Short mmCIF file of C-alpha atoms in Angstrom, two decimals:
data_model
loop_
_atom_site.label_atom_id
_atom_site.label_comp_id
_atom_site.label_asym_id
_atom_site.label_seq_id
_atom_site.Cartn_x
_atom_site.Cartn_y
_atom_site.Cartn_z
CA UNK A 1216 11.66 -1.80 -8.44
CA UNK A 1217 13.22 -5.09 -9.54
CA UNK A 1218 11.62 -6.63 -12.63
CA UNK A 1219 12.50 -8.96 -15.48
CA UNK A 1220 15.10 -7.61 -17.87
CA UNK A 1221 16.15 -9.45 -21.05
CA UNK A 1222 19.75 -10.63 -20.94
CA UNK A 1223 21.89 -13.62 -21.88
CA UNK A 1224 23.14 -14.75 -18.47
CA UNK A 1225 23.24 -18.35 -17.24
CA UNK A 1226 20.14 -17.68 -15.12
CA UNK A 1227 18.23 -16.39 -18.15
CA UNK A 1228 18.97 -19.56 -20.10
CA UNK A 1229 17.76 -21.91 -17.36
CA UNK A 1230 14.31 -23.48 -17.31
CA UNK A 1231 12.06 -21.58 -14.86
CA UNK A 1232 11.26 -24.84 -13.07
CA UNK A 1233 14.90 -25.43 -12.11
CA UNK A 1234 15.15 -21.84 -10.86
CA UNK A 1235 12.04 -22.28 -8.72
CA UNK A 1236 13.47 -25.54 -7.36
CA UNK A 1237 16.74 -23.82 -6.40
CA UNK A 1238 14.85 -21.06 -4.60
CA UNK A 1239 12.77 -23.52 -2.61
CA UNK A 1240 15.83 -25.62 -1.78
CA UNK A 1241 17.77 -22.53 -0.71
CA UNK A 1242 14.91 -21.26 1.46
CA UNK A 1243 14.50 -24.69 3.08
CA UNK A 1244 18.13 -24.92 4.07
CA UNK A 1245 18.37 -21.25 5.11
CA UNK A 1246 15.33 -21.66 7.38
CA UNK A 1247 16.93 -24.72 8.98
CA UNK A 1248 20.39 -23.27 9.71
CA UNK A 1249 21.63 -20.12 11.49
CA UNK A 1250 25.11 -21.27 12.53
CA UNK A 1251 28.02 -19.01 11.46
CA UNK A 1252 29.52 -21.65 9.17
CA UNK A 1253 26.18 -22.30 7.47
CA UNK A 1254 25.70 -18.56 6.97
CA UNK A 1255 29.10 -18.26 5.24
CA UNK A 1256 28.20 -21.13 2.91
CA UNK A 1257 24.74 -19.69 2.21
CA UNK A 1258 26.29 -16.27 1.49
CA UNK A 1259 28.62 -17.88 -1.05
CA UNK A 1260 25.72 -19.69 -2.77
CA UNK A 1261 23.52 -16.57 -2.78
CA UNK A 1262 26.42 -14.50 -4.16
CA UNK A 1263 27.01 -17.01 -6.96
CA UNK A 1264 23.30 -16.98 -7.82
CA UNK A 1265 23.26 -13.16 -7.99
CA UNK A 1266 26.32 -13.25 -10.30
CA UNK A 1267 24.63 -15.88 -12.48
CA UNK A 1268 21.67 -13.51 -13.02
CA UNK A 1269 23.85 -10.37 -13.19
CA UNK A 1270 22.07 -8.61 -10.32
CA UNK A 1271 24.29 -6.39 -8.18
CA UNK A 1272 23.88 -6.86 -4.40
CA UNK A 1273 23.22 -3.13 -4.02
CA UNK A 1274 20.38 -3.34 -6.52
CA UNK A 1275 18.90 -6.29 -4.61
CA UNK A 1276 19.26 -4.43 -1.30
CA UNK A 1277 17.49 -1.42 -2.78
CA UNK A 1278 14.67 -3.58 -4.16
CA UNK A 1279 14.01 -4.98 -0.68
CA UNK A 1280 14.62 -1.77 1.27
CA UNK A 1281 11.30 -1.90 3.15
CA UNK A 1282 12.00 -5.44 4.33
CA UNK A 1283 15.42 -4.25 5.53
CA UNK A 1284 13.76 -1.93 8.04
CA UNK A 1285 12.05 -4.85 9.78
CA UNK A 1286 15.13 -7.06 9.48
CA UNK A 1287 17.16 -4.33 11.20
CA UNK A 1288 14.56 -3.74 13.93
CA UNK A 1289 14.33 -7.41 14.91
CA UNK A 1290 17.85 -7.75 16.45
CA UNK A 1291 17.36 -4.47 18.32
CA UNK A 1292 14.05 -5.72 19.73
CA UNK A 1293 15.64 -9.02 20.67
CA UNK A 1294 18.58 -7.31 22.41
CA UNK A 1295 16.40 -4.98 24.48
CA UNK A 1296 15.33 -6.51 27.78
CA UNK A 1297 13.01 -5.16 30.44
CA UNK A 1298 15.11 -4.69 33.56
CA UNK A 1299 18.84 -4.95 34.16
CA UNK A 1300 21.07 -5.27 32.12
CA UNK A 1301 18.60 -3.71 29.60
CA UNK A 1302 20.61 -4.88 26.61
CA UNK A 1303 21.24 -8.57 26.04
CA UNK A 1304 23.83 -8.76 23.25
CA UNK A 1305 23.69 -12.55 23.05
CA UNK A 1306 19.98 -12.50 22.17
CA UNK A 1307 20.54 -9.69 19.67
CA UNK A 1308 23.27 -11.62 17.84
CA UNK A 1309 21.11 -14.76 17.58
CA UNK A 1310 18.33 -12.67 16.05
CA UNK A 1311 20.76 -10.79 13.78
CA UNK A 1312 21.99 -14.10 12.34
CA UNK A 1313 18.38 -15.18 11.81
CA UNK A 1314 17.49 -11.98 10.01
CA UNK A 1315 20.66 -12.16 7.87
CA UNK A 1316 19.53 -15.50 6.41
CA UNK A 1317 16.20 -13.88 5.46
CA UNK A 1318 18.17 -11.27 3.52
CA UNK A 1319 19.96 -14.08 1.65
CA UNK A 1320 16.60 -15.70 0.75
CA UNK A 1321 15.45 -12.33 -0.62
CA UNK A 1322 18.67 -12.05 -2.69
CA UNK A 1323 18.08 -15.44 -4.29
CA UNK A 1324 14.52 -14.51 -5.22
CA UNK A 1325 15.81 -11.25 -6.73
CA UNK A 1326 17.85 -13.35 -9.18
CA UNK A 1327 14.69 -15.21 -10.26
CA UNK A 1328 12.65 -12.03 -10.70
CA UNK A 1329 15.37 -10.45 -12.85
CA UNK A 1330 15.90 -13.49 -15.08
CA UNK A 1331 12.41 -14.92 -15.69
CA UNK A 1332 9.74 -13.46 -17.98
CA UNK A 1333 6.07 -13.79 -17.00
CA UNK A 1334 5.18 -16.21 -19.77
CA UNK A 1335 7.93 -18.61 -18.69
CA UNK A 1336 6.70 -18.50 -15.09
CA UNK A 1337 3.16 -19.05 -16.27
CA UNK A 1338 4.14 -22.04 -18.37
CA UNK A 1339 6.10 -23.44 -15.42
CA UNK A 1340 3.04 -23.12 -13.15
CA UNK A 1341 0.71 -24.71 -15.68
CA UNK A 1342 3.05 -27.60 -16.39
CA UNK A 1343 3.87 -28.27 -12.74
CA UNK A 1344 0.37 -28.05 -11.24
CA UNK A 1345 -1.86 -30.52 -13.07
CA UNK A 1346 -5.43 -30.04 -14.25
CA UNK A 1347 -7.80 -27.13 -13.95
CA UNK A 1348 -6.29 -25.52 -10.81
CA UNK A 1349 -2.96 -25.21 -12.64
CA UNK A 1350 -4.69 -23.68 -15.69
CA UNK A 1351 -6.52 -21.07 -13.63
CA UNK A 1352 -3.44 -20.27 -11.55
CA UNK A 1353 -1.27 -19.81 -14.64
CA UNK A 1354 -3.78 -17.61 -16.49
CA UNK A 1355 -4.61 -15.72 -13.29
CA UNK A 1356 -0.96 -14.89 -12.68
CA UNK A 1357 -0.66 -13.57 -16.23
CA UNK A 1358 -3.82 -11.47 -15.71
CA UNK A 1359 -2.48 -10.00 -12.45
CA UNK A 1360 0.66 -8.85 -14.29
CA UNK A 1361 -1.49 -7.35 -17.06
CA UNK A 1362 -3.95 -5.54 -14.79
CA UNK A 1363 -1.49 -4.22 -12.23
CA UNK A 1364 -0.59 -1.00 -14.12
CA UNK A 1365 -4.22 -0.48 -15.20
CA UNK A 1366 -5.56 -0.69 -11.66
CA UNK A 1367 -2.73 1.46 -10.34
CA UNK A 1368 -3.84 4.14 -12.78
CA UNK A 1369 -7.47 3.64 -11.65
CA UNK A 1370 -6.49 4.14 -8.02
CA UNK A 1371 -4.50 7.24 -8.94
CA UNK A 1372 -7.56 8.63 -10.73
CA UNK A 1373 -9.77 7.93 -7.69
CA UNK A 1374 -7.35 9.63 -5.32
CA UNK A 1375 -6.94 12.66 -7.63
CA UNK A 1376 -10.71 12.97 -7.87
CA UNK A 1377 -11.01 12.74 -4.09
CA UNK A 1378 -8.34 15.39 -3.62
CA UNK A 1379 -10.02 17.71 -6.11
CA UNK A 1380 -13.22 17.51 -4.01
CA UNK A 1381 -11.32 18.06 -0.73
CA UNK A 1382 -11.88 14.36 0.04
CA UNK A 1383 -8.41 14.19 1.54
CA UNK A 1384 -9.58 16.41 4.40
CA UNK A 1385 -12.18 13.88 5.50
CA UNK A 1386 -11.74 11.27 8.23
CA UNK A 1387 -9.53 8.27 7.69
CA UNK A 1388 -12.42 5.75 7.82
CA UNK A 1389 -14.32 7.72 5.22
CA UNK A 1390 -11.31 7.93 2.92
CA UNK A 1391 -10.51 4.23 3.24
CA UNK A 1392 -14.17 3.39 2.59
CA UNK A 1393 -14.31 5.56 -0.51
CA UNK A 1394 -11.13 4.06 -1.96
CA UNK A 1395 -12.47 0.60 -1.12
CA UNK A 1396 -15.85 1.00 -2.79
CA UNK A 1397 -14.69 2.92 -5.84
CA UNK A 1398 -11.61 0.72 -6.32
CA UNK A 1399 -13.66 -2.45 -6.13
CA UNK A 1400 -16.49 -1.14 -8.34
CA UNK A 1401 -14.09 -0.06 -11.08
CA UNK A 1402 -12.11 -3.29 -10.81
CA UNK A 1403 -15.25 -5.43 -11.12
CA UNK A 1404 -16.46 -3.45 -14.12
CA UNK A 1405 -13.13 -4.29 -15.74
CA UNK A 1406 -13.53 -7.92 -14.65
CA UNK A 1407 -16.93 -8.21 -16.33
CA UNK A 1408 -15.57 -6.81 -19.59
CA UNK A 1409 -12.58 -9.14 -19.28
CA UNK A 1410 -14.85 -12.16 -18.72
CA UNK A 1411 -16.87 -11.28 -21.82
CA UNK A 1412 -13.70 -10.84 -23.86
CA UNK A 1413 -12.27 -14.15 -22.65
CA UNK A 1414 -15.46 -16.00 -23.55
CA UNK A 1415 -15.52 -14.31 -26.95
CA UNK A 1416 -12.01 -15.68 -27.51
CA UNK A 1417 -12.90 -19.26 -26.52
CA UNK A 1418 -11.29 -19.26 -23.06
CA UNK A 1419 -10.62 -22.98 -22.67
CA UNK A 1420 -9.27 -25.48 -20.21
CA UNK A 1421 -6.78 -26.81 -22.76
CA UNK A 1422 -4.94 -23.98 -24.56
CA UNK A 1423 -1.57 -24.42 -26.28
CA UNK A 1424 1.37 -23.44 -24.06
CA UNK A 1425 4.85 -22.22 -24.98
CA UNK A 1426 7.28 -25.13 -25.11
CA UNK A 1427 9.50 -25.66 -22.07
CA UNK A 1428 12.40 -28.07 -22.12
CA UNK A 1429 15.22 -28.85 -19.74
CA UNK A 1430 18.59 -28.23 -21.42
CA UNK A 1431 21.98 -29.63 -20.42
CA UNK A 1432 22.72 -26.77 -17.98
CA UNK A 1433 19.45 -27.46 -16.14
CA UNK A 1434 20.51 -30.85 -14.77
CA UNK A 1435 23.40 -29.60 -12.56
CA UNK A 1436 21.12 -26.80 -11.36
CA UNK A 1437 18.38 -29.30 -10.45
CA UNK A 1438 21.02 -31.36 -8.63
CA UNK A 1439 22.03 -28.21 -6.73
CA UNK A 1440 18.38 -27.64 -5.81
CA UNK A 1441 18.07 -31.18 -4.47
CA UNK A 1442 21.35 -30.82 -2.55
CA UNK A 1443 20.22 -27.54 -0.98
CA UNK A 1444 16.86 -29.03 0.01
CA UNK A 1445 18.50 -32.10 1.53
CA UNK A 1446 21.05 -29.99 3.40
CA UNK A 1447 18.13 -28.60 5.40
CA UNK A 1448 18.08 -31.98 7.15
CA UNK A 1449 21.77 -31.88 8.13
CA UNK B 1366 5.81 -29.11 -34.85
CA UNK B 1367 3.45 -31.22 -32.79
CA UNK B 1368 -0.27 -30.76 -33.32
CA UNK B 1369 -3.06 -31.50 -30.91
CA UNK B 1370 -6.13 -33.35 -32.06
CA UNK B 1371 -8.32 -32.87 -28.98
CA UNK B 1372 -11.26 -30.48 -29.15
CA UNK B 1373 -11.46 -27.23 -27.23
CA UNK B 1374 -12.88 -27.64 -23.71
CA UNK B 1375 -14.55 -24.28 -23.02
CA UNK B 1376 -14.63 -22.86 -19.50
CA UNK B 1377 -18.14 -22.41 -18.10
CA UNK B 1378 -19.51 -18.85 -18.14
CA UNK B 1379 -20.08 -18.54 -14.39
CA UNK B 1380 -16.56 -19.78 -13.70
CA UNK B 1381 -15.11 -17.28 -16.19
CA UNK B 1382 -16.90 -14.35 -14.53
CA UNK B 1383 -15.92 -15.26 -10.96
CA UNK B 1384 -12.39 -16.11 -12.07
CA UNK B 1385 -12.01 -12.73 -13.83
CA UNK B 1386 -13.18 -10.96 -10.66
CA UNK B 1387 -10.77 -12.97 -8.53
CA UNK B 1388 -7.84 -12.17 -10.83
CA UNK B 1389 -8.67 -8.46 -11.03
CA UNK B 1390 -9.13 -8.25 -7.24
CA UNK B 1391 -5.71 -9.89 -6.80
CA UNK B 1392 -4.20 -7.23 -9.07
CA UNK B 1393 -6.04 -4.52 -7.13
CA UNK B 1394 -4.53 -5.80 -3.90
CA UNK B 1395 -1.12 -5.54 -5.55
CA UNK B 1396 -1.80 -2.06 -6.91
CA UNK B 1397 -2.61 -0.90 -3.37
CA UNK B 1398 0.82 -1.79 -1.96
CA UNK B 1399 2.20 1.75 -1.95
CA UNK B 1400 -0.99 3.62 -0.98
CA UNK B 1401 -0.94 4.56 2.67
CA UNK B 1402 -3.10 6.75 4.87
CA UNK B 1403 -1.10 8.34 7.70
CA UNK B 1404 -2.74 8.09 11.12
CA UNK B 1405 -2.18 10.84 13.68
CA UNK B 1406 -1.48 8.52 16.63
CA UNK B 1407 0.51 5.71 15.05
CA UNK B 1408 4.01 5.58 13.58
CA UNK B 1409 3.23 2.73 11.22
CA UNK B 1410 1.74 3.67 7.86
CA UNK B 1411 -1.59 2.01 7.12
CA UNK B 1412 -1.77 0.21 3.82
CA UNK B 1413 -5.22 -0.72 2.62
CA UNK B 1414 -4.28 -4.24 1.56
CA UNK B 1415 -6.01 -5.95 4.48
CA UNK B 1416 -9.21 -4.00 3.71
CA UNK B 1417 -9.27 -5.72 0.33
CA UNK B 1418 -8.58 -9.10 1.93
CA UNK B 1419 -11.74 -8.42 3.96
CA UNK B 1420 -13.62 -7.40 0.81
CA UNK B 1421 -12.42 -10.51 -1.04
CA UNK B 1422 -14.07 -12.71 1.58
CA UNK B 1423 -17.16 -10.51 1.87
CA UNK B 1424 -17.84 -10.04 -1.83
CA UNK B 1425 -16.38 -13.08 -3.59
CA UNK B 1426 -17.14 -15.61 -0.85
CA UNK B 1427 -15.07 -18.48 0.52
CA UNK B 1428 -14.14 -20.13 -2.79
CA UNK B 1429 -13.27 -17.31 -5.16
CA UNK B 1430 -12.09 -14.99 -2.39
CA UNK B 1431 -9.53 -17.60 -1.43
CA UNK B 1432 -8.65 -18.19 -5.07
CA UNK B 1433 -8.10 -14.46 -5.48
CA UNK B 1434 -5.66 -14.33 -2.57
CA UNK B 1435 -3.80 -17.39 -3.88
CA UNK B 1436 -3.46 -15.68 -7.27
CA UNK B 1437 -2.05 -12.63 -5.50
CA UNK B 1438 0.57 -14.74 -3.71
CA UNK B 1439 1.44 -16.71 -6.86
CA UNK B 1440 1.81 -13.60 -8.99
CA UNK B 1441 4.05 -12.03 -6.36
CA UNK B 1442 6.11 -15.20 -6.09
CA UNK B 1443 6.93 -15.23 -9.80
CA UNK B 1444 7.89 -11.59 -9.92
CA UNK B 1445 4.91 -9.19 -10.00
CA UNK B 1446 5.73 -6.23 -7.73
CA UNK B 1447 2.61 -6.71 -5.60
CA UNK B 1448 3.88 -7.09 -2.04
CA UNK B 1449 4.14 -4.08 0.30
CA UNK B 1450 6.82 -1.67 -0.93
CA UNK B 1451 6.68 -3.05 -4.52
CA UNK B 1452 8.57 -6.15 -3.49
CA UNK B 1453 8.41 -9.32 -5.56
CA UNK B 1454 9.71 -12.86 -5.63
CA UNK B 1455 9.48 -16.03 -3.61
CA UNK B 1456 11.63 -14.42 -0.89
CA UNK B 1457 8.88 -12.33 0.79
CA UNK B 1458 6.75 -15.48 1.16
CA UNK B 1459 9.50 -16.99 3.31
CA UNK B 1460 10.73 -13.70 4.81
CA UNK B 1461 9.54 -11.81 7.86
CA UNK B 1462 6.22 -10.88 6.23
CA UNK B 1463 5.60 -14.48 5.12
CA UNK B 1464 3.19 -15.31 7.94
CA UNK B 1465 1.04 -12.29 7.09
CA UNK B 1466 0.98 -13.10 3.37
CA UNK B 1467 0.09 -16.79 3.84
CA UNK B 1468 -2.71 -15.80 6.20
CA UNK B 1469 -4.54 -13.78 3.50
CA UNK B 1470 -6.16 -16.77 1.72
CA UNK B 1471 -7.13 -18.35 5.03
CA UNK B 1472 -8.57 -15.06 6.30
CA UNK B 1473 -10.60 -14.58 3.10
CA UNK B 1474 -11.88 -18.16 3.38
CA UNK B 1475 -12.79 -17.61 7.03
CA UNK B 1476 -14.73 -14.40 6.32
CA UNK B 1477 -16.45 -15.99 3.34
CA UNK B 1478 -17.41 -19.07 5.34
CA UNK B 1479 -18.82 -17.06 8.26
CA UNK B 1480 -20.67 -14.45 6.19
CA UNK B 1481 -21.96 -16.62 3.32
CA UNK B 1482 -22.27 -19.91 5.25
CA UNK B 1483 -21.52 -21.99 2.20
CA UNK B 1484 -20.60 -21.55 -1.43
CA UNK B 1485 -23.86 -19.81 -2.42
CA UNK B 1486 -23.20 -16.09 -2.20
CA UNK B 1487 -25.50 -13.87 -0.14
CA UNK B 1488 -25.76 -10.09 -0.12
CA UNK B 1489 -23.36 -9.02 2.68
CA UNK B 1490 -25.68 -6.08 3.53
CA UNK B 1491 -28.44 -8.59 4.40
CA UNK B 1492 -26.23 -10.46 6.87
CA UNK B 1493 -26.72 -9.37 10.52
CA UNK B 1494 -24.08 -6.82 11.52
CA UNK B 1495 -22.71 -8.79 14.52
CA UNK B 1496 -21.92 -11.69 12.19
CA UNK B 1497 -19.94 -9.40 9.87
CA UNK B 1498 -18.09 -7.84 12.81
CA UNK B 1499 -17.31 -11.28 14.22
CA UNK B 1500 -15.99 -12.46 10.84
CA UNK B 1501 -13.75 -9.41 10.40
CA UNK B 1502 -12.44 -9.61 13.97
CA UNK B 1503 -11.70 -13.33 13.64
CA UNK B 1504 -9.87 -12.71 10.35
CA UNK B 1505 -7.82 -9.87 11.85
CA UNK B 1506 -6.81 -11.99 14.82
CA UNK B 1507 -5.88 -14.81 12.45
CA UNK B 1508 -3.76 -12.56 10.21
CA UNK B 1509 -1.83 -11.09 13.12
CA UNK B 1510 -1.47 -14.40 14.96
CA UNK B 1511 0.03 -16.09 11.91
CA UNK B 1512 2.15 -13.08 10.94
CA UNK B 1513 3.56 -12.48 14.40
CA UNK B 1514 4.13 -16.13 15.22
CA UNK B 1515 6.03 -16.74 11.99
CA UNK B 1516 8.14 -13.59 12.42
CA UNK B 1517 8.94 -14.59 16.01
CA UNK B 1518 10.05 -18.06 14.90
CA UNK B 1519 11.99 -16.80 11.87
CA UNK B 1520 13.85 -13.96 13.58
CA UNK B 1521 14.29 -15.79 16.89
CA UNK B 1522 12.27 -13.25 18.86
CA UNK B 1523 10.33 -13.81 22.04
CA UNK B 1524 6.56 -13.53 21.80
CA UNK B 1525 6.30 -10.05 23.34
CA UNK B 1526 9.18 -8.74 21.18
CA UNK B 1527 7.42 -9.93 18.04
CA UNK B 1528 4.12 -8.43 19.21
CA UNK B 1529 5.77 -5.06 19.88
CA UNK B 1530 7.52 -5.06 16.50
CA UNK B 1531 4.96 -6.66 14.20
CA UNK B 1532 1.48 -6.28 15.71
CA UNK B 1533 1.05 -3.36 18.14
CA UNK B 1534 2.08 -0.55 15.74
CA UNK B 1535 -0.63 -1.69 13.33
CA UNK B 1536 -3.56 -1.99 15.75
CA UNK B 1537 -4.99 1.50 15.09
CA UNK B 1538 -4.78 0.89 11.34
CA UNK B 1539 -6.56 -2.44 11.67
CA UNK B 1540 -9.41 -0.86 13.64
CA UNK B 1541 -9.68 1.75 10.90
CA UNK B 1542 -9.87 -0.90 8.17
CA UNK B 1543 -12.49 -2.92 10.06
CA UNK B 1544 -14.55 0.25 10.52
CA UNK B 1545 -14.21 1.02 6.81
CA UNK B 1546 -15.23 -2.51 5.80
CA UNK B 1547 -18.24 -2.42 8.12
CA UNK B 1548 -19.26 0.99 6.78
CA UNK B 1549 -19.00 -0.28 3.21
CA UNK B 1550 -21.13 -3.35 3.92
CA UNK B 1551 -23.61 -1.54 6.14
CA UNK B 1552 -24.09 1.41 3.82
CA UNK B 1553 -25.17 -1.01 1.07
CA UNK B 1554 -22.55 0.57 -1.17
CA UNK B 1555 -21.53 -2.75 -2.65
CA UNK B 1556 -23.50 -4.32 -5.45
CA UNK B 1557 -24.23 -7.94 -4.52
CA UNK B 1558 -22.36 -10.24 -6.86
CA UNK B 1559 -24.32 -12.52 -9.14
CA UNK B 1560 -22.49 -15.58 -10.38
#
């Protein structure tokens, strides 16, 4: 599982907003181009971004291994044809190029995940999206990070309890229903306690955020983001 | 160091409670990623995530159900390992599962709008069963239409190829999740939410 790790790479020093801009620019241009020359250029950019965040390509591949299954199936599906000649290589290659660019998009997002702590992402969200929606989105994202391990443990407890009562020998609908009801009930009990705790701590629309500032290295990166986004139009 | 002179603008109590539920439900959706129930007649594993997209619309309604799904997507985009297979980052939102992920908020809004008919929440158990079934079926069709269409466009597949790869293997699982959601609502096992 790929997560943030403290380090001192170029990517770690960048402002989260410039990193988000680069990702969006890269995705825009990768979605617009599948030509062989574009793919070589995109590979070079994605490789440089991985180096800048010190993520090895193997690590990134492993992090997205489930996506790889679908990306590998797609060209096979495209190549198969009903009726003679059964396999259409041309179609398969077009689809393989398309799925390769998706892999590159995933690589670039791996660099962001490795190099950006939650609080920086949250500050970026709250400073980019104005007003109350931005506030709620930023705080909500932080809460999702916080509650993820807690709820995972809750679900584990529910499944252990079901197994202990031979619940895992029941029908699939019954099992899914039990996990659904118990998972939701427990989660909402936590939510009510959380709401009370937030009110007790003066949960406000205008809290003080960590300072974010663009540094000198951010400007070339922002320029790169703009260039990538514009190259989608080429 | 700069100081702020403005006074604290407290968030209203009803908003705090619904917001906390939306955030926790988003985390629950993420925690479910790796849980799968194997089905005897399907190769694809069934994750329960879509069941909780249904429940988000049914229990939290069109506004906070949608907000909950948006929080899920945003948290995943900035690095929480919440997408299927513990994946994270902006990449999955543009990748081959992107269409499915973006359809979650719309599906929750659709279910909420059909079942609650407005922003005032009703008890889902009191809603006539055909309405609930219609809402869930419409949401399922929406999720798979968006997911399959985007995957077909992204990976340059023809429509039937995308349907074979991205929709058909999951049909039995979807029927199971709809049945589970209907059983949950019908059995009155959910406490109606008070704002």
